[in-house]
Amino acid sequence: MVQKYLYLIKRRAESASLMYQSACKTIIRKFTIMAEGSLVPNSRKKHPDFSIAYGDWLDAINTSLTHARTPELNSFTTRAERTHKLRAALKNTRALLRLAPPTDRRKARRFRRQLALIADSLAKDRDRHVLRETLENLNHAFACAPHSDTIKSMKRFKKACAEIQHVQNEVFKKFKITARAIKLKKYIKRAQNRERHHRPDHVQTATATELHRWRLALVPVLLQGKFLRPLIGYPSVKQIKKFDRLRSLLGDFNDLEYAIAKLRGVPQQAAIMPKMIEAKRAVKLIERAQQKQAHLRQKISDCLGTLP
């Protein structure tokens, strides 16, 4: 059939005027490729096939939970680094659970809530570590004394690892590997729409709360993209790098905002703040933090301008 149309177009091109000869040549070239079997009409899609094997999705969840439960203890010397790695792995697992098929949505939602509670149990320890690092970056004239792990923080960390092990065992019981594929287009679009909904129109005038909500909506899109890229080739590497850059900038902005809130409470926050920070020095540190925030706002705005 293709050969027949190719022959007719060639005959038509011979008798056509010069205006239509270039168009006929383009059509002839495309039909020639179709005749060789390397091109099918309307085969080019705007997006790839948003489906993955059920086993690949479940293996990714298992790997992420394993990293959270044993966050490379030999590679990190401090509890702060291990806590950060554990919470990051839990975020990745929760982002993957958002891709659960309709038959497993309710179970996935329950596991997401359990993992969120585990991460919240270590939030205070992580905030304390981040606060001390932020203060050191704001004032290079002094370095905060290293924060030793308390008995309570060590117990919380061990308890979190044990709870993650329990969740991992439950995942294996509730989710059974099957040969069916997971259609992801609906859930990917839902995460992208949620991120766009929380994306501020003007970064310079957005409040810290709005930027924080935007970061919370952006993280699942980024983590899902890192998981899907090797499997379906979507999203692009360039887009993943831009989202990763935005997450880093928004995280630095949020750390500075948390430090400002604590500095304004001096000396009420004596249990958390270093003793050497007095009220006068706290005012100077607040000013320096606000200057850095203004610089970060400009970087976020520039990076946001390149997003689709």
PDB file of C-alpha atoms in Angstrom:
ATOM      1  CA  MET A   1       0.000   0.000   0.000  1.00  0.00           C
ATOM      2  CA  VAL A   2       2.847   2.367   0.854  1.00  0.00           C
ATOM      3  CA  GLN A   3       4.628   1.476  -2.383  1.00  0.00           C
ATOM      4  CA  LYS A   4       1.496   2.387  -4.349  1.00  0.00           C
ATOM      5  CA  TYR A   5       1.200   5.832  -2.747  1.00  0.00           C
ATOM      6  CA  LEU A   6       4.924   6.389  -3.237  1.00  0.00           C
ATOM      7  CA  TYR A   7       4.595   5.700  -6.959  1.00  0.00           C
ATOM      8  CA  LEU A   8       1.596   8.051  -7.322  1.00  0.00           C
ATOM      9  CA  ILE A   9       3.353  10.876  -5.495  1.00  0.00           C
ATOM     10  CA  LYS A  10       6.433  10.535  -7.685  1.00  0.00           C
ATOM     11  CA  ARG A  11       4.293  10.735 -10.832  1.00  0.00           C
ATOM     12  CA  ARG A  12       2.495  13.761  -9.405  1.00  0.00           C
ATOM     13  CA  ALA A  13       5.784  15.465  -8.576  1.00  0.00           C
ATOM     14  CA  GLU A  14       6.996  15.143 -12.149  1.00  0.00           C
ATOM     15  CA  SER A  15       4.047  17.165 -13.458  1.00  0.00           C
ATOM     16  CA  ALA A  16       3.815  19.572 -10.507  1.00  0.00           C
ATOM     17  CA  SER A  17       5.028  23.129 -10.611  1.00  0.00           C
ATOM     18  CA  LEU A  18       8.211  24.243  -8.926  1.00  0.00           C
ATOM     19  CA  MET A  19       6.206  25.516  -5.946  1.00  0.00           C
ATOM     20  CA  TYR A  20       5.078  21.997  -5.009  1.00  0.00           C
ATOM     21  CA  GLN A  21       8.202  20.028  -5.941  1.00  0.00           C
ATOM     22  CA  SER A  22       9.975  20.669  -2.614  1.00  0.00           C
ATOM     23  CA  ALA A  23       6.880  19.586  -0.670  1.00  0.00           C
ATOM     24  CA  CYS A  24       6.582  16.458  -2.782  1.00  0.00           C
ATOM     25  CA  LYS A  25      10.237  15.602  -2.130  1.00  0.00           C
ATOM     26  CA  THR A  26       9.626  15.766   1.629  1.00  0.00           C
ATOM     27  CA  ILE A  27       6.602  13.500   1.360  1.00  0.00           C
ATOM     28  CA  ILE A  28       8.514  11.071  -0.865  1.00  0.00           C
ATOM     29  CA  ARG A  29      11.363  10.866   1.654  1.00  0.00           C
ATOM     30  CA  LYS A  30       8.967  10.086   4.533  1.00  0.00           C
ATOM     31  CA  PHE A  31       7.069   7.452   2.554  1.00  0.00           C
ATOM     32  CA  THR A  32      10.367   5.873   1.500  1.00  0.00           C
ATOM     33  CA  ILE A  33      11.316   5.456   5.151  1.00  0.00           C
ATOM     34  CA  MET A  34       7.877   4.008   5.853  1.00  0.00           C
ATOM     35  CA  ALA A  35       8.342   1.525   3.031  1.00  0.00           C
ATOM     36  CA  GLU A  36      11.548   0.313   4.653  1.00  0.00           C
ATOM     37  CA  GLY A  37       9.626  -0.326   7.882  1.00  0.00           C
ATOM     38  CA  SER A  38      11.510   2.114  10.113  1.00  0.00           C
ATOM     39  CA  LEU A  39       8.698   4.604  10.510  1.00  0.00           C
ATOM     40  CA  VAL A  40       5.027   4.223  11.305  1.00  0.00           C
ATOM     41  CA  PRO A  41       2.562   7.091  10.814  1.00  0.00           C
ATOM     42  CA  ASN A  42       1.901   9.062  14.001  1.00  0.00           C
ATOM     43  CA  SER A  43       4.485   6.997  15.880  1.00  0.00           C
ATOM     44  CA  ARG A  44       6.080   9.990  17.521  1.00  0.00           C
ATOM     45  CA  LYS A  45       4.524  10.647  20.943  1.00  0.00           C
ATOM     46  CA  LYS A  46       4.817  13.690  23.117  1.00  0.00           C
ATOM     47  CA  HIS A  47       5.469  11.484  26.146  1.00  0.00           C
ATOM     48  CA  PRO A  48       6.732   7.916  26.560  1.00  0.00           C
ATOM     49  CA  ASP A  49       4.608   5.019  27.717  1.00  0.00           C
ATOM     50  CA  PHE A  50       4.061   5.795  31.403  1.00  0.00           C
ATOM     51  CA  SER A  51       4.108   2.204  32.608  1.00  0.00           C
ATOM     52  CA  ILE A  52       6.621   0.120  34.533  1.00  0.00           C
ATOM     53  CA  ALA A  53       6.760  -3.426  35.787  1.00  0.00           C
ATOM     54  CA  TYR A  54       5.242  -4.022  39.205  1.00  0.00           C
ATOM     55  CA  GLY A  55       8.407  -5.825  40.292  1.00  0.00           C
ATOM     56  CA  ASP A  56      10.644  -2.844  39.454  1.00  0.00           C
ATOM     57  CA  TRP A  57       8.496  -0.578  41.571  1.00  0.00           C
ATOM     58  CA  LEU A  58       8.483  -2.977  44.526  1.00  0.00           C
ATOM     59  CA  ASP A  59      12.255  -3.581  44.273  1.00  0.00           C
ATOM     60  CA  ALA A  60      12.874   0.182  44.381  1.00  0.00           C
ATOM     61  CA  ILE A  61      10.775   0.477  47.554  1.00  0.00           C
ATOM     62  CA  ASN A  62      12.630  -2.415  49.183  1.00  0.00           C
ATOM     63  CA  THR A  63      16.023  -0.916  48.281  1.00  0.00           C
ATOM     64  CA  SER A  64      15.027   2.487  49.633  1.00  0.00           C
ATOM     65  CA  LEU A  65      13.810   1.002  52.933  1.00  0.00           C
ATOM     66  CA  THR A  66      17.030  -0.979  53.258  1.00  0.00           C
ATOM     67  CA  HIS A  67      19.073   2.207  52.821  1.00  0.00           C
ATOM     68  CA  ALA A  68      16.924   3.919  55.432  1.00  0.00           C
ATOM     69  CA  ARG A  69      17.323   1.093  57.921  1.00  0.00           C
ATOM     70  CA  THR A  70      21.087   0.745  57.412  1.00  0.00           C
ATOM     71  CA  PRO A  71      22.207   4.163  56.156  1.00  0.00           C
ATOM     72  CA  GLU A  72      25.800   3.195  55.307  1.00  0.00           C
ATOM     73  CA  LEU A  73      26.980   3.261  58.905  1.00  0.00           C
ATOM     74  CA  ASN A  74      30.619   2.839  57.945  1.00  0.00           C
ATOM     75  CA  SER A  75      30.610   5.822  55.577  1.00  0.00           C
ATOM     76  CA  PHE A  76      29.237   8.366  58.080  1.00  0.00           C
ATOM     77  CA  THR A  77      30.998   9.045  61.346  1.00  0.00           C
ATOM     78  CA  THR A  78      28.396  11.183  63.056  1.00  0.00           C
ATOM     79  CA  ARG A  79      24.837  10.468  64.057  1.00  0.00           C
ATOM     80  CA  ALA A  80      23.761  13.715  62.365  1.00  0.00           C
ATOM     81  CA  GLU A  81      24.825  12.455  58.945  1.00  0.00           C
ATOM     82  CA  ARG A  82      23.206   9.077  59.498  1.00  0.00           C
ATOM     83  CA  THR A  83      19.975  10.735  60.655  1.00  0.00           C
ATOM     84  CA  HIS A  84      19.931  12.923  57.558  1.00  0.00           C
ATOM     85  CA  LYS A  85      20.521   9.905  55.315  1.00  0.00           C
ATOM     86  CA  LEU A  86      17.746   7.953  57.016  1.00  0.00           C
ATOM     87  CA  ARG A  87      15.204  10.755  56.640  1.00  0.00           C
ATOM     88  CA  ALA A  88      16.184  11.281  52.990  1.00  0.00           C
ATOM     89  CA  ALA A  89      15.653   7.574  52.271  1.00  0.00           C
ATOM     90  CA  LEU A  90      12.232   7.720  53.929  1.00  0.00           C
ATOM     91  CA  LYS A  91      11.275  10.670  51.717  1.00  0.00           C
ATOM     92  CA  ASN A  92      12.295   8.672  48.677  1.00  0.00           C
ATOM     93  CA  THR A  93      10.226   5.685  49.810  1.00  0.00           C
ATOM     94  CA  ARG A  94       7.143   7.832  50.408  1.00  0.00           C
ATOM     95  CA  ALA A  95       7.509   9.374  46.951  1.00  0.00           C
ATOM     96  CA  LEU A  96       7.642   5.900  45.394  1.00  0.00           C
ATOM     97  CA  LEU A  97       4.583   4.772  47.357  1.00  0.00           C
ATOM     98  CA  ARG A  98       2.631   7.577  45.698  1.00  0.00           C
ATOM     99  CA  LEU A  99       2.969   5.601  42.439  1.00  0.00           C
ATOM    100  CA  ALA A 100       1.069   2.597  43.808  1.00  0.00           C
ATOM    101  CA  PRO A 101      -1.538   1.057  41.480  1.00  0.00           C
ATOM    102  CA  PRO A 102      -5.246   1.558  42.296  1.00  0.00           C
ATOM    103  CA  THR A 103      -5.544  -1.852  43.933  1.00  0.00           C
ATOM    104  CA  ASP A 104      -2.788  -1.001  46.433  1.00  0.00           C
ATOM    105  CA  ARG A 105      -3.459   2.706  46.980  1.00  0.00           C
ATOM    106  CA  ARG A 106      -5.014   2.280  50.420  1.00  0.00           C
ATOM    107  CA  LYS A 107      -2.201   0.088  51.714  1.00  0.00           C
ATOM    108  CA  ALA A 108       0.419   2.437  50.256  1.00  0.00           C
ATOM    109  CA  ARG A 109      -1.220   5.410  51.963  1.00  0.00           C
ATOM    110  CA  ARG A 110      -1.077   3.629  55.306  1.00  0.00           C
ATOM    111  CA  PHE A 111       2.630   2.838  54.861  1.00  0.00           C
ATOM    112  CA  ARG A 112       3.320   6.451  53.882  1.00  0.00           C
ATOM    113  CA  ARG A 113       1.750   7.652  57.121  1.00  0.00           C
ATOM    114  CA  GLN A 114       3.789   5.204  59.166  1.00  0.00           C
ATOM    115  CA  LEU A 115       7.028   6.321  57.520  1.00  0.00           C
ATOM    116  CA  ALA A 116       6.094   9.977  58.033  1.00  0.00           C
ATOM    117  CA  LEU A 117       5.675   9.353  61.765  1.00  0.00           C
ATOM    118  CA  ILE A 118       9.087   7.660  61.905  1.00  0.00           C
ATOM    119  CA  ALA A 119      10.694  10.624  60.159  1.00  0.00           C
ATOM    120  CA  ASP A 120       8.945  13.061  62.512  1.00  0.00           C
ATOM    121  CA  SER A 121      10.372  11.231  65.524  1.00  0.00           C
ATOM    122  CA  LEU A 122      13.863  12.280  64.381  1.00  0.00           C
ATOM    123  CA  ALA A 123      12.886  15.788  63.264  1.00  0.00           C
ATOM    124  CA  LYS A 124      14.062  17.533  66.444  1.00  0.00           C
ATOM    125  CA  ASP A 125      17.488  15.909  66.292  1.00  0.00           C
ATOM    126  CA  ARG A 126      17.842  16.852  62.645  1.00  0.00           C
ATOM    127  CA  ASP A 127      16.710  20.437  63.284  1.00  0.00           C
ATOM    128  CA  ARG A 128      19.253  20.791  66.066  1.00  0.00           C
ATOM    129  CA  HIS A 129      22.060  19.594  63.804  1.00  0.00           C
ATOM    130  CA  VAL A 130      21.013  21.873  60.947  1.00  0.00           C
ATOM    131  CA  LEU A 131      20.730  24.855  63.287  1.00  0.00           C
ATOM    132  CA  ARG A 132      24.274  24.449  64.538  1.00  0.00           C
ATOM    133  CA  GLU A 133      25.623  24.080  60.999  1.00  0.00           C
ATOM    134  CA  THR A 134      23.725  27.185  59.876  1.00  0.00           C
ATOM    135  CA  LEU A 135      25.092  29.232  62.769  1.00  0.00           C
ATOM    136  CA  GLU A 136      28.618  28.146  61.936  1.00  0.00           C
ATOM    137  CA  ASN A 137      28.128  29.255  58.324  1.00  0.00           C
ATOM    138  CA  LEU A 138      26.705  32.609  59.420  1.00  0.00           C
ATOM    139  CA  ASN A 139      29.573  33.395  61.761  1.00  0.00           C
ATOM    140  CA  HIS A 140      32.970  32.021  60.784  1.00  0.00           C
ATOM    141  CA  ALA A 141      34.611  33.681  63.775  1.00  0.00           C
ATOM    142  CA  PHE A 142      33.561  30.850  66.026  1.00  0.00           C
ATOM    143  CA  ALA A 143      32.599  27.232  65.627  1.00  0.00           C
ATOM    144  CA  CYS A 144      29.942  25.636  67.728  1.00  0.00           C
ATOM    145  CA  ALA A 145      31.124  22.865  69.938  1.00  0.00           C
ATOM    146  CA  PRO A 146      30.389  19.472  68.382  1.00  0.00           C
ATOM    147  CA  HIS A 147      27.046  18.154  69.484  1.00  0.00           C
ATOM    148  CA  SER A 148      27.492  14.846  71.261  1.00  0.00           C
ATOM    149  CA  ASP A 149      24.837  12.215  70.811  1.00  0.00           C
ATOM    150  CA  THR A 150      22.630  12.024  73.862  1.00  0.00           C
ATOM    151  CA  ILE A 151      21.264   8.753  75.128  1.00  0.00           C
ATOM    152  CA  LYS A 152      17.749   9.798  74.107  1.00  0.00           C
ATOM    153  CA  SER A 153      18.765  10.647  70.544  1.00  0.00           C
ATOM    154  CA  MET A 154      20.569   7.322  70.174  1.00  0.00           C
ATOM    155  CA  LYS A 155      17.494   5.482  71.450  1.00  0.00           C
ATOM    156  CA  ARG A 156      15.273   7.373  69.004  1.00  0.00           C
ATOM    157  CA  PHE A 157      17.564   6.471  66.129  1.00  0.00           C
ATOM    158  CA  LYS A 158      17.635   2.767  67.009  1.00  0.00           C
ATOM    159  CA  LYS A 159      13.878   2.734  67.513  1.00  0.00           C
ATOM    160  CA  ALA A 160      13.366   4.337  64.098  1.00  0.00           C
ATOM    161  CA  CYS A 161      15.530   1.674  62.430  1.00  0.00           C
ATOM    162  CA  ALA A 162      13.535  -1.068  64.154  1.00  0.00           C
ATOM    163  CA  GLU A 163      10.239   0.477  63.033  1.00  0.00           C
ATOM    164  CA  ILE A 164      11.501   0.721  59.453  1.00  0.00           C
ATOM    165  CA  GLN A 165      12.347  -2.980  59.576  1.00  0.00           C
ATOM    166  CA  HIS A 166       8.784  -3.697  60.678  1.00  0.00           C
ATOM    167  CA  VAL A 167       7.331  -1.593  57.843  1.00  0.00           C
ATOM    168  CA  GLN A 168       9.589  -3.345  55.345  1.00  0.00           C
ATOM    169  CA  ASN A 169       8.342  -6.741  56.477  1.00  0.00           C
ATOM    170  CA  GLU A 170       4.745  -5.566  56.186  1.00  0.00           C
ATOM    171  CA  VAL A 171       5.392  -4.300  52.651  1.00  0.00           C
ATOM    172  CA  PHE A 172       6.567  -7.758  51.622  1.00  0.00           C
ATOM    173  CA  LYS A 173       3.442  -9.307  53.116  1.00  0.00           C
ATOM    174  CA  LYS A 174       0.906  -6.883  51.651  1.00  0.00           C
ATOM    175  CA  PHE A 175       2.429  -6.265  48.207  1.00  0.00           C
ATOM    176  CA  LYS A 176       2.781  -9.369  46.045  1.00  0.00           C
ATOM    177  CA  ILE A 177       4.915  -9.252  42.906  1.00  0.00           C
ATOM    178  CA  THR A 178       2.801  -9.840  39.811  1.00  0.00           C
ATOM    179  CA  ALA A 179       3.366  -9.686  36.079  1.00  0.00           C
ATOM    180  CA  ARG A 180       1.066  -6.732  35.609  1.00  0.00           C
ATOM    181  CA  ALA A 181       2.333  -3.270  34.724  1.00  0.00           C
ATOM    182  CA  ILE A 182       1.629  -0.050  36.594  1.00  0.00           C
ATOM    183  CA  LYS A 183       0.157   2.812  34.586  1.00  0.00           C
ATOM    184  CA  LEU A 184       1.803   5.921  35.974  1.00  0.00           C
ATOM    185  CA  LYS A 185       0.614   8.789  33.781  1.00  0.00           C
ATOM    186  CA  LYS A 186      -2.218   9.783  36.125  1.00  0.00           C
ATOM    187  CA  TYR A 187      -0.037   9.813  39.242  1.00  0.00           C
ATOM    188  CA  ILE A 188       2.879  11.607  37.565  1.00  0.00           C
ATOM    189  CA  LYS A 189       0.562  14.327  36.305  1.00  0.00           C
ATOM    190  CA  ARG A 190      -1.022  14.597  39.753  1.00  0.00           C
ATOM    191  CA  ALA A 191       2.365  15.229  41.380  1.00  0.00           C
ATOM    192  CA  GLN A 192       3.327  17.742  38.690  1.00  0.00           C
ATOM    193  CA  ASN A 193       0.040  19.624  39.055  1.00  0.00           C
ATOM    194  CA  ARG A 194       0.492  19.719  42.817  1.00  0.00           C
ATOM    195  CA  GLU A 195       3.966  21.216  42.388  1.00  0.00           C
ATOM    196  CA  ARG A 196       2.688  23.831  39.926  1.00  0.00           C
ATOM    197  CA  HIS A 197      -0.184  24.675  42.271  1.00  0.00           C
ATOM    198  CA  HIS A 198       2.216  25.487  45.125  1.00  0.00           C
ATOM    199  CA  ARG A 199       4.758  27.214  42.866  1.00  0.00           C
ATOM    200  CA  PRO A 200       4.682  30.943  43.751  1.00  0.00           C
ATOM    201  CA  ASP A 201       4.085  33.517  41.055  1.00  0.00           C
ATOM    202  CA  HIS A 202       6.698  35.862  42.497  1.00  0.00           C
ATOM    203  CA  VAL A 203       9.529  34.393  44.543  1.00  0.00           C
ATOM    204  CA  GLN A 204      10.696  37.785  45.780  1.00  0.00           C
ATOM    205  CA  THR A 205       7.403  38.473  47.562  1.00  0.00           C
ATOM    206  CA  ALA A 206       6.526  34.904  48.587  1.00  0.00           C
ATOM    207  CA  THR A 207       6.490  34.140  52.292  1.00  0.00           C
ATOM    208  CA  ALA A 208       8.732  31.541  53.876  1.00  0.00           C
ATOM    209  CA  THR A 209       5.693  29.316  54.470  1.00  0.00           C
ATOM    210  CA  GLU A 210       4.745  29.420  50.772  1.00  0.00           C
ATOM    211  CA  LEU A 211       8.292  28.531  49.734  1.00  0.00           C
ATOM    212  CA  HIS A 212       8.362  25.690  52.236  1.00  0.00           C
ATOM    213  CA  ARG A 213       5.077  24.257  50.902  1.00  0.00           C
ATOM    214  CA  TRP A 214       6.442  24.522  47.382  1.00  0.00           C
ATOM    215  CA  ARG A 215       9.525  22.549  48.412  1.00  0.00           C
ATOM    216  CA  LEU A 216       7.365  19.838  49.981  1.00  0.00           C
ATOM    217  CA  ALA A 217       5.447  19.504  46.704  1.00  0.00           C
ATOM    218  CA  LEU A 218       8.601  19.620  44.583  1.00  0.00           C
ATOM    219  CA  VAL A 219      10.465  16.817  46.374  1.00  0.00           C
ATOM    220  CA  PRO A 220       8.133  13.955  45.249  1.00  0.00           C
ATOM    221  CA  VAL A 221       8.352  15.128  41.623  1.00  0.00           C
ATOM    222  CA  LEU A 222      12.150  15.106  41.805  1.00  0.00           C
ATOM    223  CA  LEU A 223      12.454  11.716  43.516  1.00  0.00           C
ATOM    224  CA  GLN A 224       9.923  10.088  41.188  1.00  0.00           C
ATOM    225  CA  GLY A 225      11.797  11.532  38.216  1.00  0.00           C
ATOM    226  CA  LYS A 226      15.091  10.051  39.405  1.00  0.00           C
ATOM    227  CA  PHE A 227      13.393   6.662  39.720  1.00  0.00           C
ATOM    228  CA  LEU A 228      11.597   6.783  36.353  1.00  0.00           C
ATOM    229  CA  ARG A 229      14.405   8.221  34.227  1.00  0.00           C
ATOM    230  CA  PRO A 230      16.354   4.927  33.782  1.00  0.00           C
ATOM    231  CA  LEU A 231      13.124   2.973  33.166  1.00  0.00           C
ATOM    232  CA  ILE A 232      11.103   5.105  30.723  1.00  0.00           C
ATOM    233  CA  GLY A 233      13.481   7.915  29.810  1.00  0.00           C
ATOM    234  CA  TYR A 234      11.287  10.590  31.391  1.00  0.00           C
ATOM    235  CA  PRO A 235      11.812  13.278  32.596  1.00  0.00           C
ATOM    236  CA  SER A 236      14.950  14.643  30.967  1.00  0.00           C
ATOM    237  CA  VAL A 237      18.260  14.792  32.806  1.00  0.00           C
ATOM    238  CA  LYS A 238      18.292  18.566  32.406  1.00  0.00           C
ATOM    239  CA  GLN A 239      14.910  18.889  34.086  1.00  0.00           C
ATOM    240  CA  ILE A 240      15.974  16.632  36.972  1.00  0.00           C
ATOM    241  CA  LYS A 241      19.065  18.773  37.563  1.00  0.00           C
ATOM    242  CA  LYS A 242      16.960  21.925  37.660  1.00  0.00           C
ATOM    243  CA  PHE A 243      14.566  20.449  40.212  1.00  0.00           C
ATOM    244  CA  ASP A 244      17.497  19.196  42.278  1.00  0.00           C
ATOM    245  CA  ARG A 245      19.021  22.664  42.217  1.00  0.00           C
ATOM    246  CA  LEU A 246      15.723  24.200  43.322  1.00  0.00           C
ATOM    247  CA  ARG A 247      15.374  21.722  46.168  1.00  0.00           C
ATOM    248  CA  SER A 248      18.855  22.592  47.412  1.00  0.00           C
ATOM    249  CA  LEU A 249      18.225  26.348  47.261  1.00  0.00           C
ATOM    250  CA  LEU A 250      14.836  26.063  48.952  1.00  0.00           C
ATOM    251  CA  GLY A 251      16.354  23.839  51.640  1.00  0.00           C
ATOM    252  CA  ASP A 252      19.050  26.430  52.401  1.00  0.00           C
ATOM    253  CA  PHE A 253      16.384  29.135  52.568  1.00  0.00           C
ATOM    254  CA  ASN A 254      14.299  27.080  54.992  1.00  0.00           C
ATOM    255  CA  ASP A 255      17.348  26.403  57.210  1.00  0.00           C
ATOM    256  CA  LEU A 256      18.052  30.133  57.425  1.00  0.00           C
ATOM    257  CA  GLU A 257      14.410  30.833  58.272  1.00  0.00           C
ATOM    258  CA  TYR A 258      14.531  28.283  61.086  1.00  0.00           C
ATOM    259  CA  ALA A 259      17.757  29.815  62.415  1.00  0.00           C
ATOM    260  CA  ILE A 260      16.224  33.319  62.349  1.00  0.00           C
ATOM    261  CA  ALA A 261      13.227  32.100  64.340  1.00  0.00           C
ATOM    262  CA  LYS A 262      15.516  30.584  66.972  1.00  0.00           C
ATOM    263  CA  LEU A 263      17.806  33.623  67.111  1.00  0.00           C
ATOM    264  CA  ARG A 264      14.854  35.893  67.768  1.00  0.00           C
ATOM    265  CA  GLY A 265      14.066  33.783  70.820  1.00  0.00           C
ATOM    266  CA  VAL A 266      17.452  34.289  72.508  1.00  0.00           C
ATOM    267  CA  PRO A 267      17.874  33.732  75.457  1.00  0.00           C
ATOM    268  CA  GLN A 268      14.653  31.702  75.695  1.00  0.00           C
ATOM    269  CA  GLN A 269      16.214  29.097  73.377  1.00  0.00           C
ATOM    270  CA  ALA A 270      19.226  28.563  75.620  1.00  0.00           C
ATOM    271  CA  ALA A 271      18.712  24.813  75.581  1.00  0.00           C
ATOM    272  CA  ILE A 272      19.306  24.733  71.814  1.00  0.00           C
ATOM    273  CA  MET A 273      21.420  27.817  71.071  1.00  0.00           C
ATOM    274  CA  PRO A 274      25.155  27.861  71.884  1.00  0.00           C
ATOM    275  CA  LYS A 275      25.884  29.716  75.107  1.00  0.00           C
ATOM    276  CA  MET A 276      28.315  32.088  73.386  1.00  0.00           C
ATOM    277  CA  ILE A 277      25.539  33.678  71.305  1.00  0.00           C
ATOM    278  CA  GLU A 278      24.325  36.752  73.140  1.00  0.00           C
ATOM    279  CA  ALA A 279      21.480  39.089  72.255  1.00  0.00           C
ATOM    280  CA  LYS A 280      23.736  41.588  70.409  1.00  0.00           C
ATOM    281  CA  ARG A 281      25.382  38.910  68.354  1.00  0.00           C
ATOM    282  CA  ALA A 282      22.000  37.348  67.620  1.00  0.00           C
ATOM    283  CA  VAL A 283      20.839  40.599  65.994  1.00  0.00           C
ATOM    284  CA  LYS A 284      23.894  40.638  63.725  1.00  0.00           C
ATOM    285  CA  LEU A 285      23.393  37.008  62.789  1.00  0.00           C
ATOM    286  CA  ILE A 286      19.747  37.689  61.927  1.00  0.00           C
ATOM    287  CA  GLU A 287      20.781  40.508  59.602  1.00  0.00           C
ATOM    288  CA  ARG A 288      23.363  38.296  57.939  1.00  0.00           C
ATOM    289  CA  ALA A 289      20.829  35.489  57.524  1.00  0.00           C
ATOM    290  CA  GLN A 290      18.314  37.847  55.937  1.00  0.00           C
ATOM    291  CA  GLN A 291      20.943  39.048  53.478  1.00  0.00           C
ATOM    292  CA  LYS A 292      21.648  35.454  52.490  1.00  0.00           C
ATOM    293  CA  GLN A 293      17.942  34.827  52.104  1.00  0.00           C
ATOM    294  CA  ALA A 294      17.641  37.767  49.701  1.00  0.00           C
ATOM    295  CA  HIS A 295      20.513  36.328  47.673  1.00  0.00           C
ATOM    296  CA  LEU A 296      18.856  32.906  47.662  1.00  0.00           C
ATOM    297  CA  ARG A 297      15.554  34.391  46.507  1.00  0.00           C
ATOM    298  CA  GLN A 298      17.302  35.789  43.439  1.00  0.00           C
ATOM    299  CA  LYS A 299      18.911  32.424  42.672  1.00  0.00           C
ATOM    300  CA  ILE A 300      15.573  30.633  43.082  1.00  0.00           C
ATOM    301  CA  SER A 301      13.876  33.148  40.809  1.00  0.00           C
ATOM    302  CA  ASP A 302      16.559  32.706  38.120  1.00  0.00           C
ATOM    303  CA  CYS A 303      16.309  28.917  38.304  1.00  0.00           C
ATOM    304  CA  LEU A 304      12.512  29.030  38.252  1.00  0.00           C
ATOM    305  CA  GLY A 305      12.559  31.032  35.031  1.00  0.00           C
ATOM    306  CA  THR A 306      14.046  28.060  33.174  1.00  0.00           C
ATOM    307  CA  LEU A 307      11.376  25.566  34.284  1.00  0.00           C
ATOM    308  CA  PRO A 308       8.547  24.538  31.924  1.00  0.00           C
TER     309      PRO A 308
END
